[in-house]
Tab-separated table of C-alpha atoms and ligand atoms in Angstrom:
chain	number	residue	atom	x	y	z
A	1	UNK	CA	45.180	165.726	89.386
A	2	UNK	CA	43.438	162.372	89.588
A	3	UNK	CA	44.072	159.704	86.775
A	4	UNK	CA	42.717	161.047	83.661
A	5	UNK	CA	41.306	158.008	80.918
A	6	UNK	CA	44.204	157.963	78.608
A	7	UNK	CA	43.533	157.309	75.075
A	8	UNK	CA	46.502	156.857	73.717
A	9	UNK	CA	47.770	154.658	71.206
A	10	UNK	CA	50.892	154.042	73.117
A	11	UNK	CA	52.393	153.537	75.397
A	12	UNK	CA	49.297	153.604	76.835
A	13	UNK	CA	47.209	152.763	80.081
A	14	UNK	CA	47.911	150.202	81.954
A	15	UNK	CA	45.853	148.479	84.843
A	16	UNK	CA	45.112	150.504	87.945
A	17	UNK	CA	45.933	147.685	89.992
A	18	UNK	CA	49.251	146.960	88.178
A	19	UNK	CA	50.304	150.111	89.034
A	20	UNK	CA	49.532	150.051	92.482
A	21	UNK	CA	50.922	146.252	93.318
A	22	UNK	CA	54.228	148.064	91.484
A	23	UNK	CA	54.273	150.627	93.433
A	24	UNK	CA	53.979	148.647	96.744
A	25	UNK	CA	57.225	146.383	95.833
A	26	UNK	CA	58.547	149.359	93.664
A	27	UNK	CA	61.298	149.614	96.607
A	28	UNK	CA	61.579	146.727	98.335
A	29	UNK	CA	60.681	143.644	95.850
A	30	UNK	CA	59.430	140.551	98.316
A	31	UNK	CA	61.743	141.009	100.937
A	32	UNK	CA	64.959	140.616	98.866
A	33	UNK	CA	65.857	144.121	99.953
A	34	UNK	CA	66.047	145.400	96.350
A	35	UNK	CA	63.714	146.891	93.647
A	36	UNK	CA	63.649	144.661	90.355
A	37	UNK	CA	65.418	147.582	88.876
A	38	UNK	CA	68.460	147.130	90.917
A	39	UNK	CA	68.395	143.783	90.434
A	40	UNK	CA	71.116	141.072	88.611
A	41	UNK	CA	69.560	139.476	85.592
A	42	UNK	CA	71.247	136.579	86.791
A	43	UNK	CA	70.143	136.558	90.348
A	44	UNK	CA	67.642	133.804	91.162
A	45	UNK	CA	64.779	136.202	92.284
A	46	UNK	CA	65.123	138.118	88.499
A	47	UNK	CA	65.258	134.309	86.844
A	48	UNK	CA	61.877	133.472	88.962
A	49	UNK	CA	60.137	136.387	87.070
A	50	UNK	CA	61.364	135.958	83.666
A	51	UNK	CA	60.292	132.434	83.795
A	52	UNK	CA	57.287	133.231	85.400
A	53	UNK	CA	56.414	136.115	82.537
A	54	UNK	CA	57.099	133.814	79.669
A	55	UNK	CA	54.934	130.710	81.410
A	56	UNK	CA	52.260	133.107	82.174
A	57	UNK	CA	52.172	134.370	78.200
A	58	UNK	CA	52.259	130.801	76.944
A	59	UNK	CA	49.195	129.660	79.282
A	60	UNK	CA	47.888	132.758	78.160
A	61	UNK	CA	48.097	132.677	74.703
A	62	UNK	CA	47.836	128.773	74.504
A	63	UNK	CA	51.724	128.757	72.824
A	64	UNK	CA	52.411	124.852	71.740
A	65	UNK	CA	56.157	124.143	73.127
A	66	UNK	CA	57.175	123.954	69.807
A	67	UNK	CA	57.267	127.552	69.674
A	68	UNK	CA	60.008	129.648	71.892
A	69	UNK	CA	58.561	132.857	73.769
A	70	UNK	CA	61.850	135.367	72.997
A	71	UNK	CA	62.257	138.599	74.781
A	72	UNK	CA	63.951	141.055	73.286
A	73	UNK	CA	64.469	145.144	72.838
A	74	UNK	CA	64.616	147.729	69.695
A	75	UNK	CA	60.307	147.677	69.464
A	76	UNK	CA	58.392	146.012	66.977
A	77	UNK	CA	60.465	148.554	64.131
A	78	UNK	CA	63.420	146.112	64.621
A	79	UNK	CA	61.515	143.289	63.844
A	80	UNK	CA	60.958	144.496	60.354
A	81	UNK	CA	64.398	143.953	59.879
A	82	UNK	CA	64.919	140.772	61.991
A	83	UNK	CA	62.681	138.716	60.610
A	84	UNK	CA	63.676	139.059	56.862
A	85	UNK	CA	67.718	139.132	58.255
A	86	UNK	CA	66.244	135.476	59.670
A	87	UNK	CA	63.847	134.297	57.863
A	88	UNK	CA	64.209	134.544	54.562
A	89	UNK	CA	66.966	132.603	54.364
A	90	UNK	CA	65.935	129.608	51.699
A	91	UNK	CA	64.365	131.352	49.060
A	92	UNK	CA	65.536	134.509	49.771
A	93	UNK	CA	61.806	135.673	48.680
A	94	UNK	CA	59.086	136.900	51.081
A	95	UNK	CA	55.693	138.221	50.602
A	96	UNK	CA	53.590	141.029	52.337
A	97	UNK	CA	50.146	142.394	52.850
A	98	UNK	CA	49.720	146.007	53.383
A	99	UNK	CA	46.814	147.289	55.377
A	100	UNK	CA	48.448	150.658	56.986
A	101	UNK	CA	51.956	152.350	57.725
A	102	UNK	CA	53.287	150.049	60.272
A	103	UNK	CA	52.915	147.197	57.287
A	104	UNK	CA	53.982	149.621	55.074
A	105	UNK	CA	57.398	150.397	57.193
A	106	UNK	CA	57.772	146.290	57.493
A	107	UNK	CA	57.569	145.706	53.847
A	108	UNK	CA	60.067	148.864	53.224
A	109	UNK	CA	62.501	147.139	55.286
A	110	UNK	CA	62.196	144.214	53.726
A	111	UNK	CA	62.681	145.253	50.790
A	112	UNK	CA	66.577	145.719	51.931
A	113	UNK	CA	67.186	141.626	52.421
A	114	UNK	CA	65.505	139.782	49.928
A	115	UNK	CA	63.122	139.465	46.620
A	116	UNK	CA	59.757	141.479	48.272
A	117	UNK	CA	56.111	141.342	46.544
A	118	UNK	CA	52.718	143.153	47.688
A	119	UNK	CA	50.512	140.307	47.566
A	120	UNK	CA	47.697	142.389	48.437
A	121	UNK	CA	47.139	145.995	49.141
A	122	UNK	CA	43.874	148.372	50.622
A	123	UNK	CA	46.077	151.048	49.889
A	124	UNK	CA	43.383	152.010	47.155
A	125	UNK	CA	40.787	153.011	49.484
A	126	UNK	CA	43.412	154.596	52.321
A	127	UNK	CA	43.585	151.470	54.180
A	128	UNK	CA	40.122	151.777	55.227
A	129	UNK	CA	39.356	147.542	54.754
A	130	UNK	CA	41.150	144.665	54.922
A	131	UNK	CA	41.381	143.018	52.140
A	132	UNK	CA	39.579	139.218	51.966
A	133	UNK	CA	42.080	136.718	52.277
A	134	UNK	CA	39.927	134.389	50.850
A	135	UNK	CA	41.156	135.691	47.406
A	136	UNK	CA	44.518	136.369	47.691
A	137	UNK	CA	47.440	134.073	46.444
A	138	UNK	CA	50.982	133.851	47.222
A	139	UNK	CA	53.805	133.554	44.563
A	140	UNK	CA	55.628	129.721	44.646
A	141	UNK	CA	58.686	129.157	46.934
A	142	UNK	CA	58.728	132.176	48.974
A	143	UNK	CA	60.353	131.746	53.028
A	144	UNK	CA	57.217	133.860	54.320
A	145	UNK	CA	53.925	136.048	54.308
A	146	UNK	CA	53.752	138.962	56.454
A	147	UNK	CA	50.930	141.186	57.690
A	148	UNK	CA	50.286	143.485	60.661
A	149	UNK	CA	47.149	141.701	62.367
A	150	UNK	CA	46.174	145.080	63.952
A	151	UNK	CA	46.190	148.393	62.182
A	152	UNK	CA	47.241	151.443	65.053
A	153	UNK	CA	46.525	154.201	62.923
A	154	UNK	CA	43.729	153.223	60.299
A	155	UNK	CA	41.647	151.492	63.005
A	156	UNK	CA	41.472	148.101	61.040
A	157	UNK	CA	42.410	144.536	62.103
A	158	UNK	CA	42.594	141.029	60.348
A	159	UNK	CA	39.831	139.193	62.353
A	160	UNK	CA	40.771	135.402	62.890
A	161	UNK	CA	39.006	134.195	60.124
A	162	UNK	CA	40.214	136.302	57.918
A	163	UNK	CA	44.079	135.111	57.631
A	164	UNK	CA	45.899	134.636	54.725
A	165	UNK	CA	45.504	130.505	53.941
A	166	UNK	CA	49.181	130.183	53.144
A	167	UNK	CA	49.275	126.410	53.164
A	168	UNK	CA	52.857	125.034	54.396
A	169	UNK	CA	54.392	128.614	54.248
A	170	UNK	CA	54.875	130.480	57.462
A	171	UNK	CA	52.836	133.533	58.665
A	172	UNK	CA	54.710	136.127	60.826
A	173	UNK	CA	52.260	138.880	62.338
A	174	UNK	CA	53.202	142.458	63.577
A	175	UNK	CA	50.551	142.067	66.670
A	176	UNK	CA	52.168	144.720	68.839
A	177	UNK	CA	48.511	146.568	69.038
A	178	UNK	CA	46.060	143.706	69.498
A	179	UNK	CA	48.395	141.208	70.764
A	180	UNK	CA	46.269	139.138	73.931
A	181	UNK	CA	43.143	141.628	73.035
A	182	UNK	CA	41.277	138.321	71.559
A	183	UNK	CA	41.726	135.066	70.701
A	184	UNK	CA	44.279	133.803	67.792
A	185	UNK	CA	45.212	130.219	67.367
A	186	UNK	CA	49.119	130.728	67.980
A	187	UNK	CA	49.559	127.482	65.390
A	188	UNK	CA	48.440	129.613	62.164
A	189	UNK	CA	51.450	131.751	62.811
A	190	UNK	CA	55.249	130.975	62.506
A	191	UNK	CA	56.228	134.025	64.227
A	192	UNK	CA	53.886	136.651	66.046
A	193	UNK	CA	56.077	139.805	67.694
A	194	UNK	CA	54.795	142.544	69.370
A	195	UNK	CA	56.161	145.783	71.674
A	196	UNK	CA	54.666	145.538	74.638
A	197	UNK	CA	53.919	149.386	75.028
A	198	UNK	CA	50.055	149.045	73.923
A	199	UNK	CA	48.734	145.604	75.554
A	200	UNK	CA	51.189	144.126	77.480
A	201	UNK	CA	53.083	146.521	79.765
A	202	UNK	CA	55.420	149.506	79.522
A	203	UNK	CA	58.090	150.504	76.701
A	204	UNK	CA	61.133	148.297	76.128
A	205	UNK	CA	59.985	144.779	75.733
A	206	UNK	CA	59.223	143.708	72.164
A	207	UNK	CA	57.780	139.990	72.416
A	208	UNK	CA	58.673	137.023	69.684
A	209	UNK	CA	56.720	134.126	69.722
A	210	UNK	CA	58.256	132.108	66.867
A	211	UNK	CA	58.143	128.065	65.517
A	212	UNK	CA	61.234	126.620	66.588
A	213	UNK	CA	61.878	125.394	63.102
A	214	UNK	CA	62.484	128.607	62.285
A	215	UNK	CA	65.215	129.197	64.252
A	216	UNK	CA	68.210	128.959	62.013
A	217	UNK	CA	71.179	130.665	60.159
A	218	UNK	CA	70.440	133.608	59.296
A	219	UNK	CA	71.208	135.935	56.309
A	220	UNK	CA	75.726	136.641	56.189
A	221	UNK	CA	76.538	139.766	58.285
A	222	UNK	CA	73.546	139.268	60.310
A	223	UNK	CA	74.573	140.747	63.400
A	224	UNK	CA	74.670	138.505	66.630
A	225	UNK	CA	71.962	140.545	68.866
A	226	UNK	CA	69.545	140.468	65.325
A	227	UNK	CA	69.428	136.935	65.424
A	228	UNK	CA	67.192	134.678	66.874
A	229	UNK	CA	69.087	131.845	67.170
A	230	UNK	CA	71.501	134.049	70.120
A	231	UNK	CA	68.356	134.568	71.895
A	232	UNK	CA	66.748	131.514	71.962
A	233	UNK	CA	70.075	129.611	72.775
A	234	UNK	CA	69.810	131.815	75.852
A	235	UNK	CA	66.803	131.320	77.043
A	236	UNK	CA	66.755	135.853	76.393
A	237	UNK	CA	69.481	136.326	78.472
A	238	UNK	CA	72.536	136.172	76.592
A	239	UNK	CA	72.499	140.336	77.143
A	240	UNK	CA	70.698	142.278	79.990
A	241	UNK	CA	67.248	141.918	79.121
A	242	UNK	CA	64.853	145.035	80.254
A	243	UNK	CA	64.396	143.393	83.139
A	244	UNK	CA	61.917	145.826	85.015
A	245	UNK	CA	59.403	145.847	81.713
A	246	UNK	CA	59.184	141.872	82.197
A	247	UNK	CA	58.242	142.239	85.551
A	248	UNK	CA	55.719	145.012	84.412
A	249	UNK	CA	54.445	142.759	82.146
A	250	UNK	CA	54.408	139.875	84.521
A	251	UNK	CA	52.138	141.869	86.457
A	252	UNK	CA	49.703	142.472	83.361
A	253	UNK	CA	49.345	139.166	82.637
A	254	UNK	CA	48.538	138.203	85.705
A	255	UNK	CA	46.272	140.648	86.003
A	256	UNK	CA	44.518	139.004	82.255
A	257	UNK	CA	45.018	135.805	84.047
A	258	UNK	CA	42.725	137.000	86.889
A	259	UNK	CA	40.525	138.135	84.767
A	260	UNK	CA	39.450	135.329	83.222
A	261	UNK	CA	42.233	135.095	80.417
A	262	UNK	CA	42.005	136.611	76.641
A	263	UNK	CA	38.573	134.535	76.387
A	264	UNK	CA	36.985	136.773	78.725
A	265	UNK	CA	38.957	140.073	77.703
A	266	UNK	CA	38.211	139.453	74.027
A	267	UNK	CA	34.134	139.573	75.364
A	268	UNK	CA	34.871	142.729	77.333
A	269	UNK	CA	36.723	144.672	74.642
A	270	UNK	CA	33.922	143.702	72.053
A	271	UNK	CA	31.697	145.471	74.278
A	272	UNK	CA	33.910	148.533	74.523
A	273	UNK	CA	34.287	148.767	70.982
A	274	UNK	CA	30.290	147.938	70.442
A	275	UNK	CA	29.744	150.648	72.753
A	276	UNK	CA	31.849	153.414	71.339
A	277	UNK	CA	30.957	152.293	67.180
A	278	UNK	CA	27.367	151.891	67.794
A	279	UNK	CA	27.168	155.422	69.312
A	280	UNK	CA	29.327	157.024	66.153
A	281	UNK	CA	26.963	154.682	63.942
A	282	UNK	CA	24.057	156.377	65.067
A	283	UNK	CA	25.254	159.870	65.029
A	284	UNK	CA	24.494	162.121	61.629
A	285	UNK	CA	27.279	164.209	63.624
A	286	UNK	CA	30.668	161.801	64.358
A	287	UNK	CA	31.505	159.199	61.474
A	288	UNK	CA	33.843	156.022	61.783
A	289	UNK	CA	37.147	155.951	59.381
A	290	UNK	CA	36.931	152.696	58.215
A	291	UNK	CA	34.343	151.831	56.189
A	292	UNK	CA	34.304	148.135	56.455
A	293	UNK	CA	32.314	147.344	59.438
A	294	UNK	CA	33.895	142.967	59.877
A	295	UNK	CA	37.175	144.849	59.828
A	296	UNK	CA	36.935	147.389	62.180
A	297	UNK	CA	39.924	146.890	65.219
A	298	UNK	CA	38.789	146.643	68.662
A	299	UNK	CA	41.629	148.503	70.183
A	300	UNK	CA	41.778	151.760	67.888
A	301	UNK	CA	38.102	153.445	66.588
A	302	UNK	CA	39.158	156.962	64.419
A	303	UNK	CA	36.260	159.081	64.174
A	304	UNK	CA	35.903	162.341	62.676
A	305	UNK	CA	33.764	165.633	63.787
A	306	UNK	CA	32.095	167.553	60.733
A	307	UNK	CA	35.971	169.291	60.227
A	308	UNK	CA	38.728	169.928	61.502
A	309	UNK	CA	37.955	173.123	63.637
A	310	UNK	CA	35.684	171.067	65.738
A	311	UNK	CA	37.826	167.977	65.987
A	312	UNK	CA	40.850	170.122	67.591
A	313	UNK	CA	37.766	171.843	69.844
A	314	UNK	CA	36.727	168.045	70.151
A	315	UNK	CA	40.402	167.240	71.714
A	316	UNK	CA	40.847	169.740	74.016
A	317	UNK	CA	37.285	170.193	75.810
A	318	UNK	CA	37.903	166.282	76.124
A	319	UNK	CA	41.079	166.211	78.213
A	320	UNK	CA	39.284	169.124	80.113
A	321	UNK	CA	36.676	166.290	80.993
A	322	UNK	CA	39.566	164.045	82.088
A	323	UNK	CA	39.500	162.522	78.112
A	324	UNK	CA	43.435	162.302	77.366
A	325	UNK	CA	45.478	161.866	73.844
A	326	UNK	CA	42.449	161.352	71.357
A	327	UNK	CA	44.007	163.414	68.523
A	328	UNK	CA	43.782	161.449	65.467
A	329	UNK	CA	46.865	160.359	63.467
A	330	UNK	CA	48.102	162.958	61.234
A	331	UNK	CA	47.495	160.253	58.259
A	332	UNK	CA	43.565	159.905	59.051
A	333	UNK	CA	42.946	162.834	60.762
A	334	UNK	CA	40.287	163.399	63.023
A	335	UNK	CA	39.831	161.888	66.573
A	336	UNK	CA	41.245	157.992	67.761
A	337	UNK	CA	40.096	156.224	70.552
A	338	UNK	CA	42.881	153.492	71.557
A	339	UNK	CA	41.087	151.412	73.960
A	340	UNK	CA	43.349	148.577	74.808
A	341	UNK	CA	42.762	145.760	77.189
A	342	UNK	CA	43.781	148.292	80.495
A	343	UNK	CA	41.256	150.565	79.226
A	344	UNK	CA	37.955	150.025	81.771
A	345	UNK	CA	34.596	150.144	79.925
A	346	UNK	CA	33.509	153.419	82.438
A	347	UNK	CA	36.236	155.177	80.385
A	348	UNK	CA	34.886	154.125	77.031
A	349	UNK	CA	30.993	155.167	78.773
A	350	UNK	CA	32.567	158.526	79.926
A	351	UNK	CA	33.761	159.474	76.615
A	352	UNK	CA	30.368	158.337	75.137
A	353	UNK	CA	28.608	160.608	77.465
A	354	UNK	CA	31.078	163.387	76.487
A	355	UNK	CA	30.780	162.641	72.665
A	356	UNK	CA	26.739	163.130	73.273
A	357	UNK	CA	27.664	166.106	75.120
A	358	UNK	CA	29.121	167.788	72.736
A	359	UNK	CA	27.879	166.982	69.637
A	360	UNK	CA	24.440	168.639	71.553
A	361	UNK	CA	26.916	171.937	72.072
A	362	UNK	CA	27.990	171.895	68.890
A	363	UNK	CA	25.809	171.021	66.337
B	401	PLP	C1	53.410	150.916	67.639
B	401	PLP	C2	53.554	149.946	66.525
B	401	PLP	C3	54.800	149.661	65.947
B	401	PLP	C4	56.058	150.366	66.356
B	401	PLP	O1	56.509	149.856	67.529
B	401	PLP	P1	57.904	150.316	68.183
B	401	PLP	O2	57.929	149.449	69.395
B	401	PLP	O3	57.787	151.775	68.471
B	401	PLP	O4	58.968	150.004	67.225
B	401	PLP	C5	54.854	148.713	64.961
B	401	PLP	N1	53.755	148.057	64.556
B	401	PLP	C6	52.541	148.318	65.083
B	401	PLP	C7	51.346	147.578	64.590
B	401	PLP	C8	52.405	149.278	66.082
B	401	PLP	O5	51.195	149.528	66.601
């Protein structure tokens, strides 16, 4: 079979060429006899690509060197319990914005370490908007405000002028499905963390980029691998990191860099996204989940068919036209679209043409 366009919300695609430039040092990485896999995490070649990974991410991202670039393992779902075991530390309070499930799951884990407030919810309307930050106030003396800058499964995302204004209080960010998909001023955020699975390579890596100053004691009984500080004093190799997802992700970022950097990628992926919403807008036959048009994510569009019948018809005629993995989430229903950064805008075309296709057939 050739390579199908692979819509899923991850892990998902990555770069054609990233592949291929893995595959041709898969066995033998730059003459050093080995494959990265094989490698020591200690061995000079290994310590040239884990610098390389994190320099490439800060020129990337434009990360201040006030900030440490962690690598670390357990996804994005252990962060929901690392940063509270970390951060909320002084005040032992902590407050949290829910726009979807992955919020949802943060804020239930927080709930475990510390004094825990909604200080805004869309949950009224199913998480279909994002709620304007403009309006929303924080309760006095709390160690943080947390929200999930990209919703996966409701298709919504916190645009970058549309953060919470929380003053001298730091903002941590779930961006593990928009993370380097547009352009966020690193400095409004005290800690960003994403898996890499959707945007920046394969599974394994989850990504911290967090203020310095908020490296510090953490919670009692915090264990050693949950806390920052063992990480950062190691430069992310106090334990074996997952060494052959860095390199992966070395290779995407290069790949970004090539590109033109997030600037440029943030230009493409609008057009993607303008592509695929402006074809559902116009259809009396396809209609967008969210509502709220500003909000709407660039990396993950659900639409919907008339019903159900014809969105499981919808999913499997599509991965007949090489159209993989667009079954909705089971909490929206429907059809999703994840279109990350390695998705090429022919794919997002081809599954325009299809969608025309078969509304025709089936209306
Ligand atoms: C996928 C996802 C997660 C879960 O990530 P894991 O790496 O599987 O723990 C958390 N938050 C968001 C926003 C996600 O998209």
């Amino acid at each position: 079979m050739e390579r199908v366009y692979n819509f899923s919300a991850g892990p998902a695609m990555l770069p054609e060429a990233v592949l291929e430039e893995a595959a041709r040092e898969l066995v033998n990485y730059k003459g050093t006899g080995m494959s990265v896999m094989e490698m020591s995490h200690r061995s000079s070649s290994y310590d040239q690509i884990h610098q390389d990974t994190q320099d490439l991410l800060r020129e990337l991202m434009n990360i201040p060197d006030h900030y440490e670039i962690l690598f670390l393992q357990g996804g994005a779902s252990t962060q929901f319990a690392m940063v509270p075991l970390n951060l909320m530390t002084q005040h032992g309070k902590a407050d949290y914005i829910l726009t979807g499930n992955w919020a949802k799951k943060a804020y239930d884990e927080a709930v475990r370490y510390g004094d825990v407030a909604i200080a805004a919810s869309s949950k009224d309307a199913n998480f279909t908007y994002i709620p304007n930050m403009a309006e929303v106030t924080f309760r006095d003396e709390i160690d943080y405000v947390h929200i999930c800058s990209n919703n996966t499964i409701y298709g919504t995302r916190f645009r970058p002028d549309n953060l919470p204004q929380t003053g001298d209080v730091p903002l941590v960010a779930d961006m593990s499905s928009n993370i380097l998909s547009e352009v966020y001023d690193v400095n409004d955020f005290g800690l960003i963390y994403a898996g890499a699975q959707k945007n920046m390579g394969p599974a394994g890596l989850t990504v911290v980029i967090i203020d310095k100053a908020l490296i510090q004691e953490p919670q009692p009984s915090t264990p050693t691998m949950l806390t920052y500080k063992t990480h950062a004093d190691k430069n992310s190799l106090y334990n074996t990191p997952p060494t052959y997802t860095i390199y992966m992700t070395k290779l995407v970022l290069e790949w970004l860099k090539d590109l033109g950097g997030i600037e440029a990628m943030a230009k493409i992926n609008q057009e993607k996204a303008d592509l695929l919403y402006d074809f559902i807008d116009q259809s009396d036959f396809y209609r967008s989940a969210v509502t709220a048009k500003d909000d709407r994510s660039l990396m993950n569009i659900p639409f919907l068919t008339p019903n159900g019948d014809l969105d499981a018809q919808f999913v499997k005629e599509a991965a007949i036209n090489g159209l993989h993995t667009l079954k909705g989430h089971r909490n929206v229903g429907g059809l999703r679209a994840s279109i990350y950064n390695a998705m090429p805008i022919e794919g997002v075309q081809a599954l325009v043409n299809f969608m025309d296709t078969f509304e025709k057939n089936h209306r």
